[in-house]
């Protein structure tokens, strides 16, 4: 067997693998679409990401959280569906097939999940961007509400501490005043002004809780209220009275110490909690959570209910994973807002890394399915590798016809590089490939080895079976692999000539 013959046989075999690979790819894509493999795999990958491992991902709490994420408007807006009866009819058929095969898939997976993979929906997105996932997760974790709630608790504590310190200064002063002949109206004015200060501070905290003020404005208003109170105190006292003059100096020193700047006052009160403190609220044994619970005596308050609901809905393993991410974010954050931004980026990075690993798992699973489809297709098409080689080695006309089609295909792809443009149906009609369950093929295969056992061509049957297995694995390699190899072998055959010039030479010789 000379080299040109070997090359032509290789071209024919590779070309047949290419055609069958294209058919297998279409079949696999159709199955993946109908059964929503990508969407299901994505959802499972998110469950594993949040749970930390495969075992914990089966937890009902984890599944419930992921379902809430999928029901979030951010995610639901990605899951675009056609409108209209005729447009949605194919999708309804897909849903019907998916629902019909669900019991079998659950049995194979031994899953204890609910009736539907996507909760109340028939379908879900097969791709979610990292920024969309991070924004949705932070929203479902109710981080903005928790930040506001913790800040409100600390602002209330900050208010009470400042008022207590002012009251302590006044109490000492009033005790000394009672021993003097100072008019009672001055004492009453001091008490009324302090009462007004308490009212203003209470209103400021209430406005913050109602989202009418941000924390910077709230602290700034507290500073101005205290300065106004001190100005009124100074206006109402007799500068020559040593007790009141000393009290004024104490109040001014106190104001300058606490409110030297709004930023320092916020730092003193911890009024901009860092991202690690916020996430620590998810841990009921943590000091930050105990601080919050101690401060909130009213269990009917919105803040308490929000945090309590979050505690009940988050599994401990998820709280631990998010706390780990938050600690990484806190090292680089200088403010609460920056901390949330960095936390979002950390979640995005974790999501991207998880999706890369999940993509590798999906490819491995898809390769296994491709092998199965390839073997079934090889059997269905009777694509026996040994029989194909045997036919190609004996049939010169068949080899030339296939080589001609190879040249046409490569030439077509050079102008429009898209394997989906290859018309497999036309090729199968134009060339009588050595595949299929025709009488001639079966007769040749059965008589390939004359040895029989009790009249059964056992060796021929084993050869056929092995040929299907080899073809199945070859088909699973994929059309891009075989097309690339086809071009390389064709270049060897043409000894450096382009496929187009070879085709022209063949046409001229004919």
PDB file of N, CA and C in Angstrom, residues 230-238:
ATOM      1  N   UNK A 230     -25.226  75.508  73.288  1.00  0.00           N
ATOM      2  CA  UNK A 230     -24.158  76.178  74.041  1.00  0.00           C
ATOM      3  C   UNK A 230     -24.273  77.692  73.898  1.00  0.00           C
ATOM      4  N   UNK A 231     -24.623  78.179  72.695  1.00  0.00           N
ATOM      5  CA  UNK A 231     -24.811  79.623  72.494  1.00  0.00           C
ATOM      6  C   UNK A 231     -25.951  80.140  73.366  1.00  0.00           C
ATOM      7  N   UNK A 232     -27.045  79.402  73.425  1.00  0.00           N
ATOM      8  CA  UNK A 232     -28.173  79.808  74.274  1.00  0.00           C
ATOM      9  C   UNK A 232     -27.779  79.786  75.747  1.00  0.00           C
ATOM     10  N   UNK A 233     -26.988  78.780  76.122  1.00  0.00           N
ATOM     11  CA  UNK A 233     -26.512  78.690  77.502  1.00  0.00           C
ATOM     12  C   UNK A 233     -25.686  79.922  77.853  1.00  0.00           C
ATOM     13  N   UNK A 234     -24.820  80.311  76.927  1.00  0.00           N
ATOM     14  CA  UNK A 234     -23.964  81.473  77.162  1.00  0.00           C
ATOM     15  C   UNK A 234     -24.790  82.746  77.258  1.00  0.00           C
ATOM     16  N   UNK A 235     -25.855  82.831  76.474  1.00  0.00           N
ATOM     17  CA  UNK A 235     -26.697  84.032  76.479  1.00  0.00           C
ATOM     18  C   UNK A 235     -27.520  84.149  77.756  1.00  0.00           C
ATOM     19  N   UNK A 236     -27.815  83.015  78.381  1.00  0.00           N
ATOM     20  CA  UNK A 236     -28.697  83.030  79.548  1.00  0.00           C
ATOM     21  C   UNK A 236     -27.964  83.168  80.884  1.00  0.00           C
ATOM     22  N   UNK A 237     -26.650  83.056  80.866  1.00  0.00           N
ATOM     23  CA  UNK A 237     -25.931  83.037  82.143  1.00  0.00           C
ATOM     24  C   UNK A 237     -25.256  84.376  82.403  1.00  0.00           C
ATOM     25  N   UNK A 238     -24.877  84.527  83.644  1.00  0.00           N
ATOM     26  CA  UNK A 238     -24.100  85.685  84.070  1.00  0.00           C
ATOM     27  C   UNK A 238     -22.630  85.305  83.988  1.00  0.00           C
TER      28      UNK A 238
END
